[in-house]
XYZ file of C-alpha atoms in Angstrom:
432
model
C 22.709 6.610 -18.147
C 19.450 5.073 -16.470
C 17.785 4.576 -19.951
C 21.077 2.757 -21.100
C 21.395 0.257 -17.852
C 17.456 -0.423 -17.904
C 17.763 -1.419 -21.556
C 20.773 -3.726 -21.189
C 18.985 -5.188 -18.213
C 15.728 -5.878 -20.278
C 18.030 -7.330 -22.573
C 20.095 -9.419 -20.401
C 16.703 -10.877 -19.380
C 15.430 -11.718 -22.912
C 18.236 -13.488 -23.925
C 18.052 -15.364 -20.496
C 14.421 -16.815 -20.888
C 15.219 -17.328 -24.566
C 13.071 -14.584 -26.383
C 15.538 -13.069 -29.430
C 12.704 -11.168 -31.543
C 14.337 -7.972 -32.422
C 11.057 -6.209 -33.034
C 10.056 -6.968 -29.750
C 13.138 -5.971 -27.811
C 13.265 -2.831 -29.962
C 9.531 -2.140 -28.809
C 10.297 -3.014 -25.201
C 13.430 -0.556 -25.046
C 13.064 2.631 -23.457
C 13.939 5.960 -26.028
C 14.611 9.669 -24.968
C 14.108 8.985 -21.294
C 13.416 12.360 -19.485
C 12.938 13.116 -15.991
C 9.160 13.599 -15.289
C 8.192 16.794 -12.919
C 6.657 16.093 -9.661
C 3.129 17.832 -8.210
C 0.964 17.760 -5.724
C -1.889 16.389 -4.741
C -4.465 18.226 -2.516
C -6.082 16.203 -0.045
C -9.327 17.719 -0.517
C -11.049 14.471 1.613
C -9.701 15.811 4.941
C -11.743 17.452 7.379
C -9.247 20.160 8.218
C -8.820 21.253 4.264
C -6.706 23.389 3.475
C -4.872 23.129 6.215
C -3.335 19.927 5.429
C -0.372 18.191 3.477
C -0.356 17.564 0.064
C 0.446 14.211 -1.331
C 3.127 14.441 -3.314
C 3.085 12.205 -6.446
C 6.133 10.622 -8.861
C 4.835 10.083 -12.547
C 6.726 7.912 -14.111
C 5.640 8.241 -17.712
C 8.576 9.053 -20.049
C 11.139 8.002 -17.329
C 14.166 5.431 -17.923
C 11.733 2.831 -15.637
C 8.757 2.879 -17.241
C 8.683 0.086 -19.613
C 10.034 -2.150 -17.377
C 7.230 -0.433 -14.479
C 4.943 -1.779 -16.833
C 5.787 -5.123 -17.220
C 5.798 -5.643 -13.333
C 2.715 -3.758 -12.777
C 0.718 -6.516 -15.252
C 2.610 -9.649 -13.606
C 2.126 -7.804 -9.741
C -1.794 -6.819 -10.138
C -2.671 -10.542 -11.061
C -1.160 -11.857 -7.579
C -3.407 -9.221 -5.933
C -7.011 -11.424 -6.386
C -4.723 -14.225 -4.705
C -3.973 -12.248 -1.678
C -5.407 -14.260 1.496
C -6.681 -11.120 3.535
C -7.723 -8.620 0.549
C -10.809 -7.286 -0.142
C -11.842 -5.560 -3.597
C -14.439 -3.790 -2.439
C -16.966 -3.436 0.443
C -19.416 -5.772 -1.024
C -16.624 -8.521 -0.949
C -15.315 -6.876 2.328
C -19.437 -7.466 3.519
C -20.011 -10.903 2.449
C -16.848 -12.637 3.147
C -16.071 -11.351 6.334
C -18.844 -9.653 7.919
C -21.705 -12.608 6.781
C -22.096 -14.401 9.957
C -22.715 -11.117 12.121
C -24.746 -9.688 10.197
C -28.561 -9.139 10.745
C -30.699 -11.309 9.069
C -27.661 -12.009 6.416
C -26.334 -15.436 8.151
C -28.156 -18.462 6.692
C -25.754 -21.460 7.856
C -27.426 -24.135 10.472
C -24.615 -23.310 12.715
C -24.524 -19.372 13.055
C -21.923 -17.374 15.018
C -21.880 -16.444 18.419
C -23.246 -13.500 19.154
C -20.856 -10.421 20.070
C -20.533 -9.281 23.712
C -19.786 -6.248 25.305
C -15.936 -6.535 25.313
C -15.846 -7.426 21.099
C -14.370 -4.508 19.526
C -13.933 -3.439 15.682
C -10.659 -1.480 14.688
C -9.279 -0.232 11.388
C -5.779 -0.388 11.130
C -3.636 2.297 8.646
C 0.055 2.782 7.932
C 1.480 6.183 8.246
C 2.770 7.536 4.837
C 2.943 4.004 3.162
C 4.698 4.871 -0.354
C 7.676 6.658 1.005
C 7.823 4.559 3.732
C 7.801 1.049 1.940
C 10.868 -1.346 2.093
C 12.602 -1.731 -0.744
C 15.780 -3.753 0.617
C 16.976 -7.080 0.122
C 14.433 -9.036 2.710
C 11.760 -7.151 0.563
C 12.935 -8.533 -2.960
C 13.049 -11.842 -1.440
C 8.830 -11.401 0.085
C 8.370 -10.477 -3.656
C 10.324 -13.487 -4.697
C 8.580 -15.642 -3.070
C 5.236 -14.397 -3.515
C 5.791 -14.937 -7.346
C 7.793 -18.217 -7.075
C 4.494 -19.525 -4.886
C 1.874 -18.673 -7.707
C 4.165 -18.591 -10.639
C 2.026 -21.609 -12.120
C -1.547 -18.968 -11.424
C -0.302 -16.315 -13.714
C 0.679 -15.254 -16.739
C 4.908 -14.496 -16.136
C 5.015 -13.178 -19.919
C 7.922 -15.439 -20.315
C 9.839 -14.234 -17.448
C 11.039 -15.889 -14.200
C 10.792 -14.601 -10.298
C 13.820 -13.441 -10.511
C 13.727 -11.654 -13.339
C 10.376 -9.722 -12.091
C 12.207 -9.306 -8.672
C 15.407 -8.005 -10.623
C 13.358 -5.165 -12.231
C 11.296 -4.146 -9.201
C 14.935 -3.385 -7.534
C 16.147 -1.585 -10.424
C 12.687 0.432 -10.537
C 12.923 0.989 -7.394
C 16.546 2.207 -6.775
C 16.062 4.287 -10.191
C 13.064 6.743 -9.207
C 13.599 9.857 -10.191
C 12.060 13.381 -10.663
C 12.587 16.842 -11.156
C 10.888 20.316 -9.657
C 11.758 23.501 -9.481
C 14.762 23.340 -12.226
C 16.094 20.156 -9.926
C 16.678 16.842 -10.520
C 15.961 14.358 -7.308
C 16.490 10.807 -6.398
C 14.318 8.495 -4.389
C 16.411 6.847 -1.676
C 13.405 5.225 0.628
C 10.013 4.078 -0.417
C 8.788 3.746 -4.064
C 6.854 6.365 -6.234
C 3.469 6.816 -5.447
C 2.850 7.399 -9.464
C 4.414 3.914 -11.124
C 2.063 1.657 -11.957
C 3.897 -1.121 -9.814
C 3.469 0.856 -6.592
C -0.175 0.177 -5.420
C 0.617 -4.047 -6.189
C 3.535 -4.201 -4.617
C 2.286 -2.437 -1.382
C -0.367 -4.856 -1.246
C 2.123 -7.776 -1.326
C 4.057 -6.588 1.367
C 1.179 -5.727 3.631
C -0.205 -8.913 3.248
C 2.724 -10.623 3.887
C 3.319 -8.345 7.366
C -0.230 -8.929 8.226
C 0.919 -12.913 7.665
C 3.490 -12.792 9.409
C 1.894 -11.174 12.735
C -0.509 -13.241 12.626
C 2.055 -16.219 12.723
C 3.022 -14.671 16.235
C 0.199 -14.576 17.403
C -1.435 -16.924 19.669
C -4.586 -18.858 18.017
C -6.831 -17.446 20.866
C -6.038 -14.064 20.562
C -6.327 -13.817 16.606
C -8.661 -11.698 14.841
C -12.236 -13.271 14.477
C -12.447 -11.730 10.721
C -9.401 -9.513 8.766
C -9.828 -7.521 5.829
C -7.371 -5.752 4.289
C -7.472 -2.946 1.126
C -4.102 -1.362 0.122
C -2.820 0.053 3.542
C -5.966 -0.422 5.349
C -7.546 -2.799 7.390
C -10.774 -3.464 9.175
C -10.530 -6.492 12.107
C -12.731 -8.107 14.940
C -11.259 -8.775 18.065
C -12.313 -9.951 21.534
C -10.890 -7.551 23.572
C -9.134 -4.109 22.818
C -5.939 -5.733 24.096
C -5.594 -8.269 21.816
C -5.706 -5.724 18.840
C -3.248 -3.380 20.437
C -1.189 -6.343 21.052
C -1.592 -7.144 17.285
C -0.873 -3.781 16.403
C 2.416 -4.002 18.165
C 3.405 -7.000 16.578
C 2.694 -5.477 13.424
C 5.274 -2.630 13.788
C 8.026 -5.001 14.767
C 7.603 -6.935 11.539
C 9.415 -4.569 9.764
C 11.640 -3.243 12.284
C 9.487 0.485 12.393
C 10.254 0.989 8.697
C 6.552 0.883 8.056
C 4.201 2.896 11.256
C 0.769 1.374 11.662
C -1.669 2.731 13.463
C -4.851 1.842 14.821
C -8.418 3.989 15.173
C -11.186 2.775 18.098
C -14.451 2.451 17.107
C -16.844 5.317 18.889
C -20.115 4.096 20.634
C -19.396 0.576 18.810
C -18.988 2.486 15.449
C -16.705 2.562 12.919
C -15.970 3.165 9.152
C -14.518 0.747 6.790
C -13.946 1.964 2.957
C -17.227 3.569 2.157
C -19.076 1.307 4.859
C -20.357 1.805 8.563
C -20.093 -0.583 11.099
C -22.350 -0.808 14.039
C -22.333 -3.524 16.968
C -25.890 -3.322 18.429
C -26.614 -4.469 21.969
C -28.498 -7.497 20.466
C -24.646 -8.960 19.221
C -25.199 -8.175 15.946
C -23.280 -6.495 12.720
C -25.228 -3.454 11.166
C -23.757 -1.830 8.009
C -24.452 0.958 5.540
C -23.036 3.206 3.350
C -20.499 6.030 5.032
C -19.352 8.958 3.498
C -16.845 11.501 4.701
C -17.657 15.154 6.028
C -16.594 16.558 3.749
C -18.795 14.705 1.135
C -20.291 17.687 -0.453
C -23.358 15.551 -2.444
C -21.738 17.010 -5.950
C -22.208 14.779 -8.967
C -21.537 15.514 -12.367
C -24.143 18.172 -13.746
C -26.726 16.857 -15.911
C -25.857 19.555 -18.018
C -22.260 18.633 -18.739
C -20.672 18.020 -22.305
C -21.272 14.288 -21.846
C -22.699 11.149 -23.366
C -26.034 11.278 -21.733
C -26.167 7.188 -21.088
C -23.112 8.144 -18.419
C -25.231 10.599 -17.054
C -28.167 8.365 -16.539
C -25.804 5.445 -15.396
C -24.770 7.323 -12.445
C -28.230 7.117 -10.371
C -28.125 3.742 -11.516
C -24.750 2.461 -9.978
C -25.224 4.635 -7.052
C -28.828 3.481 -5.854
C -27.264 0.335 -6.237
C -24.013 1.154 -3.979
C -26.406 2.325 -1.375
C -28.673 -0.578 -1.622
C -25.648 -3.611 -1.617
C -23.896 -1.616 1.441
C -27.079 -1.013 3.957
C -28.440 -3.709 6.094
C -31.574 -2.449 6.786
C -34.033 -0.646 4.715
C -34.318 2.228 6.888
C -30.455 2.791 6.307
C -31.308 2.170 2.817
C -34.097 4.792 2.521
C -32.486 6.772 4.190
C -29.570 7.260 2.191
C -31.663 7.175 -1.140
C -33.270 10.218 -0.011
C -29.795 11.989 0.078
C -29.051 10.402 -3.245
C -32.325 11.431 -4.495
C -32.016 15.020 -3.272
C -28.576 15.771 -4.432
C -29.140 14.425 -8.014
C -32.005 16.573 -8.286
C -30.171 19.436 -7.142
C -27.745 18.803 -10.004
C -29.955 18.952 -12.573
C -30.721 15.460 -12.740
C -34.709 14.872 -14.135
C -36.682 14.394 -11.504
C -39.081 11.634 -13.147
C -35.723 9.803 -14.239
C -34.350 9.763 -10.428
C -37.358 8.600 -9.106
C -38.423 6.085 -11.457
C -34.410 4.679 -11.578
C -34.247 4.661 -7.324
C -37.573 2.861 -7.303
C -37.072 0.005 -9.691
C -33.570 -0.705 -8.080
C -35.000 -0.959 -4.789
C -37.976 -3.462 -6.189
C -35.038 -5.148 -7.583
C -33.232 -5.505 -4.256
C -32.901 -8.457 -2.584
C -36.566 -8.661 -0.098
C -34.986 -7.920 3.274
C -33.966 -4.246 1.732
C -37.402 -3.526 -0.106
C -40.076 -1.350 1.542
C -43.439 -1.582 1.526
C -43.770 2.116 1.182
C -40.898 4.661 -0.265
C -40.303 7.718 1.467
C -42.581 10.743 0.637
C -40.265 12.336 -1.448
C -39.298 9.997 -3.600
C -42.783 8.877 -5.712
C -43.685 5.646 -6.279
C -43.607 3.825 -10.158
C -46.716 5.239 -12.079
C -49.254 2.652 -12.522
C -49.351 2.442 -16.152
C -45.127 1.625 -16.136
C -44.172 -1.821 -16.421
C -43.682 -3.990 -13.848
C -39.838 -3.893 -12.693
C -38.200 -7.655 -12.750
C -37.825 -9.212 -9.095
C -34.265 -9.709 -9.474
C -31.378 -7.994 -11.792
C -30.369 -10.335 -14.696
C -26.552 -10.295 -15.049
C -25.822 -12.653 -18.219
C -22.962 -14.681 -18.099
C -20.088 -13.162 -20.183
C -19.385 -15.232 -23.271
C -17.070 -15.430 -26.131
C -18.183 -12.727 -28.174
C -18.588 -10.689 -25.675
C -15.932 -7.311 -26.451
C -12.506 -8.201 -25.390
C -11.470 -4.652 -25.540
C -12.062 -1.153 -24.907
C -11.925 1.809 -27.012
C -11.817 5.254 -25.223
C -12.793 7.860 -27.658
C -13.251 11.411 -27.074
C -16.945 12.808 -26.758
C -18.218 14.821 -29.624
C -22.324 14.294 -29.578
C -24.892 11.579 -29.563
C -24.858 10.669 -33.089
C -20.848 10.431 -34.011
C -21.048 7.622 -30.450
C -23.758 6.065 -32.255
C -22.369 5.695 -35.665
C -18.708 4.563 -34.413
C -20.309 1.898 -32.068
C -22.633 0.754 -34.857
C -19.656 0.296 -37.444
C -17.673 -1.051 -34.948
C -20.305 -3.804 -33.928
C -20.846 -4.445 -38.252
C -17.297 -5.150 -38.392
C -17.326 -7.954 -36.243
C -14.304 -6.169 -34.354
C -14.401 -7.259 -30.705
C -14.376 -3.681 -29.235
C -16.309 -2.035 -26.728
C -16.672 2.038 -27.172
C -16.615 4.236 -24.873
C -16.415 8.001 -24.414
């Protein structure tokens, strides 16, 4: 029955925005719909493992919804780089909010003031956000007029709004599952496993975080917010005006979505994978932060793998470290760790070394040190010289437009496939 009515609606829809290709309705038309089987998901990332609940997670590949899950996700994910508060990662969440705090990373003539004793930093999270989410009528209409603002930014694939809005309800009011020889209904909240779930949470916490802000007086407003998902990171002038903030936030929606708010301890606090320090000088410190129960386990060197992965994973994280620490004794610091762990996984030791070192003589001056720690050994003399900066070219036109994900076999089968792929002229970039 749900495969029939999402099909007529896709239809309805076509016809409306004038699209009559038969092959493509036929392709976008849902066939032999089944319910798909719900599982958990242990979170692992607590501290009190295994004593915790698991997350409990909606697929919805093969369902009645899932073409039309699809077409919302693509037209949803492209409002999320327009979203006024979000943050794609700590780097942005670093340089667009945290700049003019930050030590030695503030280079406008007219700096900041610096923070007293009574600024505070909180993160702010929402209680079970997926089951939780509205999915009502005042909802349809944020997500109406989210796409109706920045219809003329993105690519609608032909549709209107409304239509968008019109499947997102549908989706919504048509999640379904089945577990233990049952089949169940989701009456509140969307499914944490459509693709349309993550986008459209972030529209609707924006728009909360909007709208509190609204009510708020212009004096007692945050003096940065960045938001990711269903969490947020915020200065504030006094404690009071965040828990006044926080209030405002729960009254946006009526209770229907619970935030809550975490203190910073001694003028600490964590942010994504970042830690955030006030110092008594009135100054923002930062570095990387992992969780306790952070293990240091990477993938073993000896795994079944493409060996340039391998080797691309001291490379990305000495650079994580090095973009997310302020100082270069956080920096070294944390390299050490980095350098220790790898090693411990099998990683080769000349390889670590060599790959930590030229990153950090990469790094931009106020990271570098004069002298690495003694466990990680300097460049031998006879290497090259490492470039001051990293080059990043500029993508161009013939640069691979997509991706092919093939399974790994060995070296030489990679090789060959990338190298007749590349021959071809066939705008594909492999990967295993």
């Amino acid at each position: 029955m749900y495969q029939l009515e999402a099909n007529q609606l896709l239809q309805d829809c076509l016809k409306e925005v004038g699209i009559q290709n038969a092959y493509l309705q036929t392709r976008l038309s849902t066939r032999h719909a089944t319910a798909p089987i719900i599982y958990p998901l242990a979170k692992d990332h607590k501290p009190d493992f295994p004593n915790t609940k698991v997350r409990v997670v909606q697929p919805v590949a093969g369902s009645a919804v899932e073409k039309l899950d699809v077409i919302v996700a693509s037209i949803l994910s492209q409002l999320l780089p327009l979203l006024r508060y979000r943050v794609d990662s700590s780097s942005t969440f670093i340089s667009s909010c945290l700049a003019p705090w930050v030590e030695g990373g503030h280079t406008s003539p007219t700096p900041a003031p610096l923070l007293g004793p009574e600024h505070v930093i909180v993160s702010m999270d929402i209680e079970a956000m997926y089951p939780s989410l509205p999915t009502h009528r005042i909802a349809m209409d944020v997500l109406f007029d989210y796409l109706q603002e920045h219809k003329d930014n993105i690519d609608m694939l032909g549709f209107d709004p409304h239509h968008i809005t019109k499947f997102m309800q549908f989706i919504t009011s048509h999640t379904y599952a089945r577990a233990c020889g049952n089949h169940y209904l989701q009456t509140t909240g969307v499914g944490t496993g459509y693709h349309s779930s993550g986008a459209y949470a972030e529209i609707l916490v924006d728009f909360t975080y909007r709208r509190a802000l609204t009510n708020t007086e212009p004096d007692k407003r945050p003096l940065y917010l960045g938001t990711y998902v269903d969490d947020s990171n915020s200065m504030w002038k006094t404690i009071g005006d965040a828990h006044n903030f926080l209030n405002r936030l729960n009254n946006v929606w009526e209770g229907e979505l619970r935030f809550t708010m975490e203190e910073p301890s001694h003028r600490r606090i964590s942010f994504l994978d970042t830690l955030l320090t006030i110092t008594d000088e009135g100054k923002i410190q930062h570095q990387l932060y992992q969780k306790e129960t952070h293990w240091g386990m990477y993938l073993p060197y000896n795994s079944h793998c493409e060996t340039k992965t391998k080797l691309n994973i001291v490379t990305t994280e000495a650079r994580r470290i090095l973009r997310l620490c302020s100082s270069k004794d956080f920096a070294w610091s944390h390299l050490e760790t980095l350098h220790r762990n790898l090693t411990n996984s099998g990683y080769p030791l000349e390889h670590v070394t060599i790959t930590i070192t030229r990153e950090v003589a990469r790094h931009t001056p106020h990271i570098h040190a004069t002298q690495p720690p003694t466990t990680i050994t300097p460049l031998p003399p006879t290497s090259p010289p490492p470039p001051t900066h990293p080059t990043h070219p500029a993508p161009s036109d013939t640069d691979p437009k997509f991706i092919l994900k093939i399974p790994y076999v060995n070296e030489a089968l990679t090789r060959k496939i990338r190298t007749t792929t590349a021959r071809s002229g066939i705008p594909i970039r492999v990967v295993t």
